[in-house]
Each structure stands twice: as structure tokens, then as C-alpha cells.
Short mmCIF file of C-alpha atoms in Angstrom, two decimals:
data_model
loop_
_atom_site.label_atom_id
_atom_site.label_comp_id
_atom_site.label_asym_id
_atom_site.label_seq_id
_atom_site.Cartn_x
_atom_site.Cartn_y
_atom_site.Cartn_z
CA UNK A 1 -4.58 -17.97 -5.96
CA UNK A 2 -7.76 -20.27 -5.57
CA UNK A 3 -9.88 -20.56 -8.75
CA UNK A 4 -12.95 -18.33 -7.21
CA UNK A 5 -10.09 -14.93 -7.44
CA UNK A 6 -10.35 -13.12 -10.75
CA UNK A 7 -6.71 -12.03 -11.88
CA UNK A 8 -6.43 -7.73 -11.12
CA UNK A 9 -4.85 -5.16 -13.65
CA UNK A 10 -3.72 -1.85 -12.39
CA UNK A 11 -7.07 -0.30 -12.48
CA UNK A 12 -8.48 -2.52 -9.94
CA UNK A 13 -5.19 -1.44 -7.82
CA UNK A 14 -6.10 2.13 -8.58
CA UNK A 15 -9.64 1.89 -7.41
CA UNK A 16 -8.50 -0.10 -4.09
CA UNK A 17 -6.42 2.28 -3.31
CA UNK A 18 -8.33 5.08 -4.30
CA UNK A 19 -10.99 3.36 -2.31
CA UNK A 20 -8.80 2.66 1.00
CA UNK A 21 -7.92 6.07 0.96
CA UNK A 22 -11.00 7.96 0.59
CA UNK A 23 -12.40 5.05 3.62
CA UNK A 24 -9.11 6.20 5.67
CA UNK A 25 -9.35 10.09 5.36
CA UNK A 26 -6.35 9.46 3.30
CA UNK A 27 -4.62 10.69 0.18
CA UNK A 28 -2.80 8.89 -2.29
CA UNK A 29 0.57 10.69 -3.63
CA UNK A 30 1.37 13.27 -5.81
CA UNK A 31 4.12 11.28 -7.46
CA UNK A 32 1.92 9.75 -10.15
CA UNK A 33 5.22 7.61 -11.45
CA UNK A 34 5.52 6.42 -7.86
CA UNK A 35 1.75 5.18 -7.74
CA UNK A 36 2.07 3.34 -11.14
CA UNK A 37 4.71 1.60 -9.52
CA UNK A 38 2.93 1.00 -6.50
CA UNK A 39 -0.48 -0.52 -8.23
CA UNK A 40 1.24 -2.82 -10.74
CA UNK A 41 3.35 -4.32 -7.39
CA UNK A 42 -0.22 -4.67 -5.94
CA UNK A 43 -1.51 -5.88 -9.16
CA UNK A 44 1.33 -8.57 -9.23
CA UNK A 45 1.01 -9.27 -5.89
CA UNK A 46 -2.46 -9.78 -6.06
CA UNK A 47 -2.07 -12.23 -9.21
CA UNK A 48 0.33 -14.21 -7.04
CA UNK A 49 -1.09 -14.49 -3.96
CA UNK A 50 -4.61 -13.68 -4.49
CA UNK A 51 -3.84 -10.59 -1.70
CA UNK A 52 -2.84 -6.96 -2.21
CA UNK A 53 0.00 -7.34 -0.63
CA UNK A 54 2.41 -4.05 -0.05
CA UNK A 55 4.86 -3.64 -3.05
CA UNK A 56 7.48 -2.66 -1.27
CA UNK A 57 8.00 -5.49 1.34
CA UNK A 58 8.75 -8.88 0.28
CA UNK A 59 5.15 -11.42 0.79
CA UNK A 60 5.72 -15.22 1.78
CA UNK A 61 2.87 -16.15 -0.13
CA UNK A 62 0.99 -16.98 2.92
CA UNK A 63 -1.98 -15.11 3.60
CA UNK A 64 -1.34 -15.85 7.43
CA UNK A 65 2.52 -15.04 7.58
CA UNK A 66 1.53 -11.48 5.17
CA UNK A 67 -1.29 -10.48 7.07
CA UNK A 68 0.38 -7.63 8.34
CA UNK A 69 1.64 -6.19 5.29
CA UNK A 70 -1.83 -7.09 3.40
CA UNK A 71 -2.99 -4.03 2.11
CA UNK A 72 -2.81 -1.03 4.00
CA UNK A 73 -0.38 -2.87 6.34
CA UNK A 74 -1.02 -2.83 9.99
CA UNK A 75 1.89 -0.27 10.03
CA UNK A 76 0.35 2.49 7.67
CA UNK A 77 -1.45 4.58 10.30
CA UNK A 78 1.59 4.57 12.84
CA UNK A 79 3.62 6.12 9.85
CA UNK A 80 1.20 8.15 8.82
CA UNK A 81 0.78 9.63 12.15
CA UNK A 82 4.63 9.79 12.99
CA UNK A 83 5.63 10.91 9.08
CA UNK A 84 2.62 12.12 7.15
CA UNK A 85 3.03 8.85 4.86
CA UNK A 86 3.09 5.17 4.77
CA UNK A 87 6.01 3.34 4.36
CA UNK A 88 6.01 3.06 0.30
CA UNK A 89 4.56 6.63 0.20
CA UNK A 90 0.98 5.46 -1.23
CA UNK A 91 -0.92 6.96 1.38
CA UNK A 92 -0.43 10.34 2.85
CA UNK A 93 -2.31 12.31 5.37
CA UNK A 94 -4.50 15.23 4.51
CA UNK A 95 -2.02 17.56 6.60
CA UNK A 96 0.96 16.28 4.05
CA UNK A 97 -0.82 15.90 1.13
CA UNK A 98 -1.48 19.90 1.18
CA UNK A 99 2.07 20.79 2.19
CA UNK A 100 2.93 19.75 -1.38
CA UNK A 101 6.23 17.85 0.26
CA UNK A 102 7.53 14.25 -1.09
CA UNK A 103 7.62 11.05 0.43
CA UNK A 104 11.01 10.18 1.94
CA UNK A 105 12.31 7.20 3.47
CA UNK A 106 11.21 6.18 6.91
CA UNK A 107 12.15 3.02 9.16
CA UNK A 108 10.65 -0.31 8.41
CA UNK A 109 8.38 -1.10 11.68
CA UNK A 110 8.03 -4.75 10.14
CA UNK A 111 10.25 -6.77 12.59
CA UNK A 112 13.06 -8.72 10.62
#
């Protein structure tokens, strides 16, 4: 992290996400355990690497190698479209959001 990036705490996750989201025609989960989990891995992440990186994928550390799991990753809308939710389950579509149904697991589209 350079010395011009103020450290995060979970409510700066909450209001990116919150703010991604709303920007996205998104929703965030009902699983408000799962979300706490989610923003303190993007608080972390952020403190780390100076990114939001996603929580649930392992980050190099280098902006250029993460960029495509930065925050919503490059992959969120494909899963949202196929599954109704991102890969972690932070972000859900309107249509699954209102069906009241949980997050389950879905393939990793990051190649290896």
C-alpha cells in the first residue's frame, strides 16, 4: 500500500459494496454472516494491497496480476447472469435476491 491509501475498516467495505451494487442493479445477500465475512476479507485485502480485492480468491499482491479479481471481478456479471450470484455470493441479481434462495457454490471461471 503506497502512503497516499488510507487503511479501510469494514464500513468502508460495506459502503463499496453497497455502492457497487446499487451502480450494478445489484443486490448484496441476505446472509448477513456471509457479508461480514465478505467485507472484513475486502477490508484486509484492501489494507494489504491497497485494492479490494475478492475475499474468496487468493490476490498476488500485484495490482496488475489481480486485476481481474479486483473488486467486482471481471467474472461477477457472467455468474450473475448464468447463477443469479457472484462467485462468493456478495452480489446477487434482483431476480434472485426476491426468490429468497441462498448462494451455492458455482465453478471458478478464474483460469488456474
Amino acid at each position: 500500500m503506497t502512503v497516499s491509501q488510507k487503511e479501510k475498516n469494514i464500513e468502508d467495505a460495506k459502503l463499496f459494496a453497497k455502492m457497487t451494487a446499487k451502480h450494478q442493479g445489484w443486490e448484496l445477500n441476505h446472509d448477513k454472516e456471509l457479508n461480514e465475512l465478505l467485507f472484513e476479507g475486502l477490508t484486509t485485502n484492501w489494507n494489504r494491497y491497497g485494492y479490494f480485492a475478492c475475499p474468496c480468491r487468493l490476490a498476488d499482491g500485484v495490482r496488475e496480476e489481480d486485476k481481474d479479481i479486483i473488486c467486482p471481478c471481471e467474472y461477477a456479471k457472467p455468474d450473475l447472469e448464468e447463477y443469479g450470484h457472484c462467485y462468493c455470493g456478495l452480489y446477487l441479481t434482483k431476480e434472485f435476491f426476491a426468490s429468497g434462495k441462498q448462494s451455492k457454490y458455482i465453478p471458478d471461471r478464474r483460469p488456474e
